[in-house]
Amino acid sequence: MKINFQNKTIILILLFVFQLSSAQVKKEESIGTETVNVVKPYSPTISDAFKVKETPSLDDSGNQPKETIKYSILSVPVASTFTPSKGKAAGVEKSKQDRLFSNYATLGVGNYATLNAELFVTQDLGNNDYLSGMFRHHSSQGGIKDVELNDEFYDTGLNIGYGQNNRDISWAVDLGYQNQIYNWYGLPADFGATLPLDDRFDLVNKINPNHSYNTISLGGHIDFTESVFNKIATRFTHFSDNFSSSENRFYVKPSFKVDVMDQSINTNIIVDHVSGSFERNYFNDNTKPLDYSLTNFGIEPSFVILENDWTLELGAGIYYGLDSENSGNKFYFYPKVNASYKLVGDLMIFYTGVNGALNQNSYADFVTENPFLSPTLNMRPSSTQYNVFAGLKGKLANNISYNLMGSYLNEKDKALFKSNDYTEDLLNQNYAYGNSFGVVYQDVRTLRFYGELKADFSENVSFGINGTFNSYKNDGPQEAWNLPTMKLSSNLDVNITKQWFAGVNVFYVGERKDMQTNLDISPSATVINLKSYFDANAHLGYKFNERLTFFLKLNNIGNQAYEKWLNYPVQGFQVLGGANYKFDF
């Protein structure tokens, strides 16, 4: 049913009239009168408060367990037109870093007709593999004062390598060749003393002191990131001279780690074989060849314990030496214990330990230390039964570090260089006139003290000094041949400006002892004291640009003709100048 607008108006008027008439009737009604008697004034009072004397017990048995409520958030991107203003970094002056180059070439020339050259190149073949090559040459035409025989030398080496660097494994192999030429120029002071002057002159001219060495090597290593094996290193070396001497050496040294009861046990394994022959020996029946074949098998397990400021390594070394020529097979046991304790953080650290090892000797290693050996050596391994040491190291300041150590070594069959006896009857061999060295083996106990101090006074100045003091004791009347009682060295490097830099290196070597017998005069031996010597060297460089650097080197500034080995004086004051150039392909 629909009600139009006129009907709505009539209804509203009628309701208004009805309301108005009701109000008028109520206004005309009378309220009336009434009398009220007040007996006394009203005095309100407050009743005593009632205190709850105990906590009511709540019965929660009917309570429903809480339900787990899971929330989910629906991320909805919100469009925003707000653009924050960009901050402006404070300006910081940065020194320009030197560009690193992958390749370099060095060339230097000096007095005594000295030539020094090096070339190193490397090339990335992909993201992970590379190819490298190295060439080195160092030679001098001699000219040492008062030396009667030729004293020139040449040393040339070439090496190429290939490697890969991956996330889990990295490996590299290299192939090398080296040729060395030296002269046995160290004739004794009394050489030919019993001969007439003309005969002595003829004998000197007859001697050809030239001898050479050749080395071919092939080796490599593998490094593992996530594997039981940590690293495997191996190398094969063939070494020979121009007197028909030959030596082969092969070693493989894997190391791995095994976890046992929350403890990592690190193990090194050593297999080291060397074999070779010399055409003759020096004494007795000197036409009899010398053959040798030596193999060392070793295993060195150890584990490390870390406890607060303590670090403790416990281990041992077990070796088996196999001598195939002399049937001298033997087991060796060595300790391997190292410990350190931080007395005052990194400022002072106390360390101590005792170690030992079976060391393989080789003709090639001996020549590296002393190139004037005769090709008549007796070969055997050396055993360091124990080396007990203790010391303190740390920092005197943030830029000054120190190391102080004392040690006591007990070595069996330690290899020592000793001058060969002088004789003119050894089949006219050019090394048999007291102008070469042999190797003797002795049991030596050494008490040693070592100290070192290094300081970086600033980014441009660094300084270092160290010293070693030795006291030797043998079981027999023999001396510790050619072992110095004292060694001191110090160096200072300074960056004068961004282009100029310089450095100084000085060292001191104490007295050594050697012995030589002139069999043509008397069979009695004479112990000779080699004088101590002091040597000072310096260098100066100028960086022309980021690629080219010029250098000047000064050696034996004091121009001393000291003898590093008996009857072998060194070159006097030496000057070498040249340049180094760095580049990329």
XYZ file of C-alpha atoms in Angstrom:
585
model
C 0.000 0.000 0.000
C 1.489 3.321 -1.050
C 1.055 6.614 0.841
C 1.359 9.762 -1.226
C 2.883 13.056 -0.149
C -0.503 14.793 0.810
C -1.536 11.951 3.121
C 1.851 12.134 4.906
C 1.311 15.848 5.526
C -2.188 15.380 7.003
C -0.986 12.662 9.388
C 1.910 14.812 10.685
C -0.494 17.770 11.371
C -2.912 15.583 13.349
C -0.062 14.175 15.527
C 1.158 17.709 16.292
C -2.332 18.916 17.402
C -2.818 15.851 19.623
C 0.538 16.415 21.398
C -0.165 20.089 22.010
C -3.616 19.460 23.593
C -2.138 16.842 26.022
C 0.419 19.269 27.301
C -2.166 21.901 27.942
C -4.356 19.586 30.090
C -1.359 18.616 32.374
C -0.447 22.255 32.879
C -3.911 23.082 34.250
C -3.808 20.214 36.971
C -2.935 21.247 40.708
C -0.105 19.510 42.711
C -1.572 20.276 46.226
C 0.182 20.907 49.696
C 1.741 18.624 52.408
C 3.385 19.247 55.871
C 6.836 17.560 56.708
C 8.082 17.353 60.442
C 11.923 16.988 60.986
C 12.712 14.994 64.187
C 16.622 15.406 64.235
C 19.402 16.352 61.808
C 20.765 13.614 59.509
C 24.153 12.234 60.640
C 25.622 9.769 58.101
C 28.163 7.090 59.318
C 30.629 4.769 57.569
C 30.415 1.096 58.372
C 33.578 -0.972 59.064
C 35.357 -2.285 56.027
C 35.469 -6.044 55.616
C 38.890 -7.404 54.538
C 39.204 -10.562 52.537
C 41.387 -12.818 54.709
C 42.423 -15.340 52.084
C 42.798 -15.636 48.403
C 39.815 -17.417 47.007
C 40.580 -20.639 45.146
C 39.743 -20.602 41.530
C 38.396 -23.650 39.868
C 39.810 -23.636 36.386
C 38.726 -27.132 35.594
C 36.082 -25.801 33.334
C 38.381 -23.500 31.462
C 38.905 -24.450 27.886
C 42.459 -24.930 26.664
C 43.893 -22.140 24.608
C 43.730 -22.702 20.944
C 46.734 -22.169 18.783
C 46.224 -19.222 16.560
C 48.106 -19.113 13.315
C 48.801 -15.834 11.658
C 49.386 -15.401 8.017
C 50.597 -12.222 6.417
C 49.699 -11.361 2.912
C 52.314 -9.054 1.505
C 50.860 -6.545 -0.888
C 53.135 -4.066 -2.584
C 52.177 -0.486 -1.932
C 52.884 2.019 -4.587
C 54.768 5.029 -3.321
C 55.832 8.141 -5.087
C 58.175 9.172 -2.255
C 61.740 9.635 -3.432
C 64.333 10.119 -0.671
C 67.038 12.629 -1.320
C 70.429 11.118 -2.017
C 73.069 11.535 0.650
C 76.419 12.965 -0.300
C 79.423 11.084 1.046
C 82.122 13.046 2.742
C 85.161 13.434 0.586
C 88.090 11.142 1.532
C 91.436 11.412 -0.160
C 92.651 7.992 -1.259
C 96.149 7.252 -2.371
C 96.273 5.750 -5.816
C 96.929 2.025 -5.571
C 99.747 0.599 -7.610
C 98.546 -1.363 -10.578
C 99.353 -5.058 -10.375
C 100.943 -6.599 -13.446
C 101.170 -10.295 -14.253
C 104.573 -10.263 -15.952
C 107.965 -8.661 -15.451
C 111.454 -8.526 -16.953
C 114.646 -7.559 -15.125
C 118.090 -6.818 -16.534
C 121.163 -5.746 -14.600
C 124.886 -5.425 -15.414
C 127.845 -4.691 -13.166
C 131.571 -4.931 -12.591
C 133.304 -8.322 -12.759
C 131.318 -8.541 -16.047
C 128.261 -9.540 -14.033
C 124.963 -10.149 -15.806
C 121.659 -10.714 -14.015
C 118.483 -11.298 -16.018
C 114.992 -12.541 -15.173
C 111.783 -12.952 -17.141
C 108.478 -14.106 -15.684
C 105.285 -14.451 -17.734
C 101.877 -15.872 -16.917
C 98.690 -16.117 -18.925
C 95.153 -17.031 -17.863
C 93.762 -19.632 -20.259
C 90.253 -19.545 -18.802
C 88.411 -18.642 -15.641
C 90.382 -21.107 -13.520
C 93.520 -22.319 -15.325
C 96.790 -20.565 -16.125
C 100.151 -21.094 -17.795
C 103.412 -19.600 -16.484
C 107.088 -19.479 -17.376
C 110.276 -18.302 -15.654
C 113.776 -17.673 -17.019
C 116.743 -16.752 -14.777
C 120.397 -16.092 -15.515
C 123.220 -14.943 -13.233
C 126.833 -14.957 -14.340
C 130.196 -13.313 -13.723
C 133.468 -13.457 -15.646
C 135.495 -13.483 -12.450
C 138.507 -11.345 -11.638
C 138.970 -11.935 -7.896
C 142.255 -10.501 -6.666
C 145.217 -12.914 -6.272
C 143.267 -15.903 -7.686
C 145.428 -17.916 -10.100
C 142.714 -20.107 -11.633
C 139.609 -19.218 -13.585
C 136.856 -18.058 -11.191
C 133.947 -17.310 -13.525
C 130.483 -18.822 -12.947
C 127.177 -19.222 -14.784
C 123.769 -20.145 -13.419
C 120.848 -20.440 -15.858
C 117.388 -21.842 -15.199
C 114.145 -22.281 -17.106
C 110.797 -23.325 -15.637
C 107.291 -23.691 -17.089
C 104.122 -24.511 -15.167
C 100.419 -25.122 -15.568
C 97.727 -24.999 -12.890
C 94.038 -24.767 -12.073
C 92.261 -23.079 -9.177
C 88.765 -24.464 -8.509
C 86.458 -24.147 -5.531
C 87.111 -27.620 -4.122
C 90.547 -28.408 -5.530
C 93.599 -26.557 -6.808
C 96.580 -28.137 -8.495
C 99.718 -27.221 -10.421
C 102.563 -28.971 -12.236
C 105.923 -27.586 -13.317
C 108.880 -28.688 -15.433
C 112.301 -27.152 -14.902
C 115.869 -27.211 -16.193
C 118.991 -25.655 -14.641
C 122.606 -25.467 -15.783
C 125.374 -24.328 -13.413
C 129.055 -23.806 -14.230
C 131.658 -23.193 -11.509
C 135.425 -23.425 -11.037
C 137.547 -24.985 -8.275
C 139.681 -21.850 -8.019
C 140.567 -22.116 -4.298
C 144.166 -23.350 -4.288
C 145.847 -23.627 -0.853
C 148.360 -20.989 0.163
C 151.207 -23.556 0.160
C 150.227 -25.040 -3.196
C 153.314 -26.416 -4.995
C 155.627 -25.243 -2.223
C 158.011 -28.172 -2.833
C 158.206 -27.597 -6.580
C 160.550 -25.303 -8.481
C 158.909 -22.074 -9.573
C 158.714 -23.090 -13.238
C 157.241 -26.490 -12.385
C 154.675 -24.854 -10.136
C 153.724 -22.453 -12.942
C 153.314 -25.352 -15.359
C 151.190 -27.250 -12.836
C 148.870 -24.269 -12.315
C 148.380 -23.927 -16.059
C 147.675 -27.649 -16.277
C 144.718 -27.487 -13.886
C 141.314 -27.088 -15.494
C 139.042 -26.165 -12.560
C 135.852 -26.020 -14.619
C 132.924 -28.235 -13.597
C 129.205 -28.080 -14.325
C 125.890 -29.365 -12.994
C 122.612 -30.082 -14.772
C 119.201 -30.464 -13.146
C 115.929 -31.647 -14.664
C 112.884 -31.638 -12.392
C 109.189 -32.445 -12.696
C 106.796 -31.904 -9.812
C 103.482 -30.629 -8.630
C 101.015 -30.299 -5.799
C 97.289 -30.698 -5.157
C 95.380 -28.733 -2.498
C 91.948 -29.903 -1.346
C 89.289 -27.698 0.247
C 86.743 -30.288 1.362
C 88.368 -33.693 1.508
C 90.093 -36.101 3.831
C 93.329 -35.125 2.103
C 94.707 -31.640 2.738
C 97.589 -31.583 0.307
C 99.741 -33.857 -1.829
C 103.195 -32.740 -3.001
C 105.494 -34.755 -5.245
C 108.680 -34.177 -7.258
C 111.198 -36.080 -9.382
C 114.702 -34.646 -9.893
C 117.550 -35.861 -12.069
C 120.896 -34.293 -11.156
C 124.225 -34.857 -12.943
C 127.669 -33.322 -13.441
C 130.384 -33.421 -16.112
C 132.274 -36.140 -14.197
C 129.709 -38.872 -14.976
C 128.014 -38.473 -11.581
C 124.270 -39.036 -11.621
C 121.496 -38.864 -9.057
C 117.741 -39.466 -9.115
C 115.434 -38.365 -6.338
C 111.707 -38.872 -5.933
C 109.439 -37.966 -3.062
C 105.717 -37.886 -2.386
C 104.313 -36.218 0.726
C 100.538 -36.489 1.255
C 98.836 -35.056 4.333
C 95.292 -35.785 5.459
C 92.903 -35.216 8.365
C 90.565 -37.708 10.067
C 87.944 -36.813 12.708
C 87.848 -39.213 15.672
C 85.599 -38.508 18.699
C 85.295 -34.766 17.974
C 89.060 -34.536 17.515
C 90.899 -33.966 14.223
C 94.003 -36.085 13.732
C 96.411 -34.632 11.171
C 98.798 -37.079 9.526
C 101.796 -36.463 7.281
C 103.213 -39.303 5.210
C 106.707 -39.150 3.704
C 108.196 -41.384 1.021
C 111.608 -40.029 -0.008
C 113.973 -41.977 -2.282
C 117.398 -40.950 -3.575
C 119.877 -43.063 -5.547
C 122.972 -42.312 -7.581
C 126.603 -43.019 -8.267
C 130.015 -41.328 -8.414
C 132.700 -42.516 -10.783
C 135.377 -42.670 -8.064
C 136.077 -41.923 -4.404
C 138.732 -39.604 -3.015
C 140.996 -41.928 -1.044
C 142.160 -45.532 -0.973
C 141.240 -47.195 -4.241
C 140.081 -44.014 -5.930
C 139.029 -45.840 -9.085
C 136.256 -47.636 -7.199
C 132.825 -46.101 -7.865
C 130.492 -45.003 -5.083
C 126.878 -46.133 -5.381
C 124.004 -45.322 -3.034
C 120.284 -46.057 -2.789
C 118.412 -44.641 0.214
C 114.659 -44.599 0.943
C 112.944 -43.027 3.923
C 109.389 -44.029 4.861
C 107.747 -41.881 7.510
C 104.403 -41.168 9.155
C 103.715 -38.255 11.515
C 100.269 -38.249 13.219
C 99.335 -35.387 15.546
C 96.324 -33.598 17.003
C 95.823 -30.141 18.502
C 94.094 -29.274 21.790
C 92.779 -25.728 22.315
C 91.971 -24.756 25.909
C 91.507 -21.069 26.808
C 94.923 -19.508 26.199
C 96.670 -22.860 25.715
C 97.441 -24.494 22.377
C 98.910 -27.988 22.565
C 99.990 -30.248 19.699
C 100.718 -33.873 20.528
C 102.203 -36.249 18.014
C 105.095 -38.470 17.019
C 107.140 -39.473 13.994
C 107.880 -43.036 12.955
C 110.432 -43.567 10.177
C 111.989 -46.553 8.466
C 115.280 -45.952 6.674
C 116.144 -48.364 3.890
C 119.758 -48.542 2.652
C 119.763 -50.897 -0.323
C 123.522 -50.708 -0.945
C 124.761 -51.267 2.624
C 121.832 -53.185 4.171
C 121.631 -50.595 6.948
C 117.877 -50.698 7.471
C 116.647 -49.144 10.701
C 113.557 -47.814 12.514
C 113.531 -44.295 13.963
C 111.134 -42.784 16.515
C 110.826 -39.044 17.079
C 108.722 -36.808 19.336
C 106.481 -34.092 17.954
C 105.156 -31.951 20.801
C 104.486 -28.201 20.599
C 102.752 -25.948 23.098
C 102.062 -22.230 23.450
C 100.431 -20.102 26.132
C 99.304 -16.479 25.896
C 100.745 -14.884 29.016
C 99.563 -11.377 28.092
C 97.378 -11.774 25.029
C 99.387 -11.186 21.862
C 101.919 -9.074 23.764
C 103.701 -12.061 25.288
C 103.341 -15.687 24.185
C 105.342 -18.493 25.736
C 106.066 -21.471 23.481
C 107.990 -24.702 23.857
C 108.308 -28.110 22.286
C 110.451 -31.034 21.262
C 110.700 -32.323 17.679
C 112.756 -34.691 15.595
C 112.968 -36.039 12.047
C 114.940 -38.170 9.601
C 116.405 -35.887 6.917
C 117.301 -37.155 3.466
C 120.596 -35.846 2.060
C 121.274 -35.538 -1.658
C 124.065 -34.448 -3.981
C 121.829 -31.726 -5.451
C 121.072 -30.225 -2.023
C 124.765 -30.227 -1.068
C 125.705 -28.398 -4.285
C 123.064 -25.750 -3.612
C 124.835 -24.941 -0.329
C 128.410 -25.424 -1.519
C 129.080 -25.613 -5.302
C 132.787 -26.470 -4.848
C 132.315 -30.123 -3.882
C 134.317 -32.952 -5.392
C 132.288 -35.688 -7.181
C 133.413 -38.272 -4.612
C 130.810 -38.083 -1.850
C 129.574 -40.678 0.604
C 125.796 -40.334 0.992
C 123.652 -41.156 4.023
C 120.650 -39.568 5.823
C 120.947 -37.384 8.940
C 118.864 -37.883 12.065
C 117.756 -35.077 14.371
C 116.999 -37.207 17.418
C 115.462 -34.306 19.280
C 115.326 -30.527 19.222
C 114.152 -29.130 22.565
C 113.261 -25.446 22.471
C 111.483 -22.771 24.490
C 110.972 -19.077 23.951
C 108.922 -15.915 24.176
C 107.424 -13.978 21.294
C 104.935 -11.174 20.978
C 104.702 -7.423 20.534
C 106.332 -4.532 22.342
C 103.910 -2.240 20.506
C 101.497 -2.525 17.603
C 104.362 -2.038 15.154
C 107.201 -3.811 17.016
C 107.459 -7.608 17.356
C 110.070 -9.791 19.012
C 111.096 -13.438 19.332
C 113.526 -14.951 21.848
C 114.339 -18.667 21.827
C 116.759 -21.138 23.309
C 117.186 -24.686 21.997
C 119.250 -27.825 22.365
C 119.728 -30.166 19.379
C 121.060 -33.700 19.288
C 121.923 -34.684 15.697
C 123.296 -38.006 14.482
C 125.281 -38.180 11.233
C 125.066 -34.444 10.658
C 126.533 -33.606 7.236
C 129.477 -31.170 7.455
C 131.615 -29.715 4.665
C 135.356 -30.254 5.061
C 138.192 -29.289 2.739
C 139.719 -32.197 0.834
C 143.362 -33.023 1.448
C 145.962 -31.656 -0.939
C 147.717 -34.246 -3.082
C 149.192 -34.145 -6.570
C 149.028 -37.909 -7.088
C 145.254 -38.520 -7.345
C 145.306 -39.406 -11.041
C 145.756 -35.746 -11.903
C 142.177 -34.876 -10.989
C 141.510 -31.141 -11.175
C 139.782 -31.137 -7.778
C 142.556 -33.002 -5.913
C 144.844 -30.060 -5.079
C 143.141 -29.005 -1.866
C 140.753 -26.895 -3.923
C 137.524 -28.865 -3.314
C 135.359 -30.042 -0.438
C 133.997 -33.341 0.748
C 131.234 -34.286 3.182
C 131.850 -35.892 6.575
C 129.217 -37.109 9.049
C 129.477 -36.420 12.762
C 127.298 -36.605 15.870
C 126.848 -33.005 16.996
C 125.062 -31.517 19.997
C 124.231 -27.829 19.673
C 123.196 -25.287 22.309
C 121.600 -22.367 20.468
C 120.173 -18.963 21.355
C 118.210 -16.888 18.877
C 116.787 -13.380 19.059
C 114.814 -11.312 16.574
C 113.291 -7.833 16.548
C 111.143 -6.359 13.764
C 109.696 -2.850 13.625
C 107.536 -0.979 11.134
C 108.069 2.603 12.246
C 105.644 3.798 9.572
C 104.344 2.765 6.181
C 107.617 3.988 4.731
C 110.230 2.707 7.207
C 110.830 -0.902 8.332
C 113.694 -2.337 10.362
C 114.788 -5.790 11.447
C 117.658 -7.379 13.346
C 118.373 -10.966 14.409
C 121.194 -12.999 15.857
C 122.065 -16.674 16.389
C 124.650 -17.926 18.899
C 125.814 -21.557 18.798
C 127.922 -23.783 21.013
C 128.892 -27.164 19.511
C 130.028 -30.367 21.169
C 131.188 -33.550 19.449
C 131.773 -37.036 20.769
C 135.323 -37.152 19.401
C 138.310 -34.884 18.774
C 136.788 -33.653 15.514
C 135.477 -30.112 15.230
C 132.134 -28.918 13.904
C 133.632 -28.141 10.512
C 132.514 -24.883 8.837
C 129.765 -24.210 11.378
C 129.906 -20.599 12.658
C 129.496 -19.851 16.346
C 127.700 -16.576 15.638
C 125.516 -15.030 12.943
C 124.129 -11.484 13.030
C 122.124 -9.649 10.388
C 120.126 -6.453 10.113
C 118.128 -4.679 7.419
C 116.548 -1.261 6.930
C 114.111 -0.377 4.108
C 112.896 3.163 3.456
C 110.444 4.661 0.977
C 111.997 8.106 0.585
C 109.296 9.505 -1.718
C 106.636 8.025 -3.963
C 109.330 7.438 -6.576
C 112.516 6.841 -4.567
C 113.230 3.925 -2.223
C 116.373 2.522 -0.611
C 117.577 -0.222 1.694
C 120.602 -1.454 3.630
C 121.473 -5.002 4.676
C 124.452 -5.936 6.856
C 125.483 -9.294 8.259
C 128.262 -10.764 10.362
C 129.484 -14.385 10.398
C 131.751 -15.599 13.175
C 134.761 -17.860 13.025
C 134.592 -21.345 11.535
C 137.061 -24.207 11.581
C 138.333 -26.385 8.763
C 141.190 -28.831 8.332
C 143.486 -29.602 5.448
C 146.392 -32.005 5.051
C 149.202 -31.556 2.534
C 149.945 -35.199 1.797
C 152.925 -34.271 -0.399
C 154.727 -32.656 2.556
C 153.410 -34.309 5.726
C 150.518 -36.591 6.643
C 149.800 -34.478 9.734
C 146.590 -32.449 9.676
C 146.334 -28.748 10.366
C 143.221 -27.179 11.880
C 142.610 -23.788 10.295
C 140.504 -20.995 11.767
C 138.589 -19.076 9.128
C 138.331 -15.450 10.145
C 134.987 -13.904 10.887
C 133.696 -11.427 8.326
C 131.340 -8.492 8.042
C 129.495 -7.608 4.854
C 127.359 -4.585 4.009
C 125.018 -4.262 1.027
C 122.740 -1.455 -0.141
C 120.255 -0.767 -2.899
C 118.600 2.325 -4.360
C 115.569 2.403 -6.652
C 113.579 4.921 -8.672
C 110.044 4.270 -9.960
C 109.937 6.087 -13.277
C 106.282 5.085 -13.704
C 104.010 2.229 -12.732
C 105.749 -0.069 -15.211
C 109.422 0.916 -15.237
C 111.768 0.943 -12.219
C 115.507 1.599 -12.199
C 117.757 0.134 -9.509
C 121.332 0.264 -8.251
C 122.804 -2.429 -5.974
C 126.059 -2.222 -4.017
C 127.471 -5.437 -2.507
C 130.478 -5.948 -0.218
C 130.771 -2.212 0.283
C 133.761 -2.735 2.587
C 135.657 -4.405 -0.304
C 136.743 -7.295 1.909
C 138.293 -10.382 0.323
C 136.939 -12.624 3.069
C 136.726 -16.403 2.658
C 133.278 -17.935 2.822
C 134.959 -21.341 2.357
C 138.609 -22.221 2.972
C 140.853 -20.789 0.195
C 137.816 -19.303 -1.575
C 137.893 -15.493 -1.356
C 134.801 -13.688 -2.618
C 134.521 -10.826 -5.063
C 135.310 -7.391 -3.643
C 133.176 -4.262 -3.995
C 130.394 -4.994 -6.506
C 128.134 -2.581 -8.389
C 125.054 -3.736 -10.287
C 122.700 -1.396 -12.124
C 119.640 -2.118 -14.187
C 115.906 -1.855 -14.647
C 112.727 -3.787 -14.053
C 109.770 -3.575 -16.429
C 106.274 -4.873 -15.590
C 103.679 -5.572 -18.236
C 100.503 -7.429 -19.230
C 99.680 -9.138 -22.490
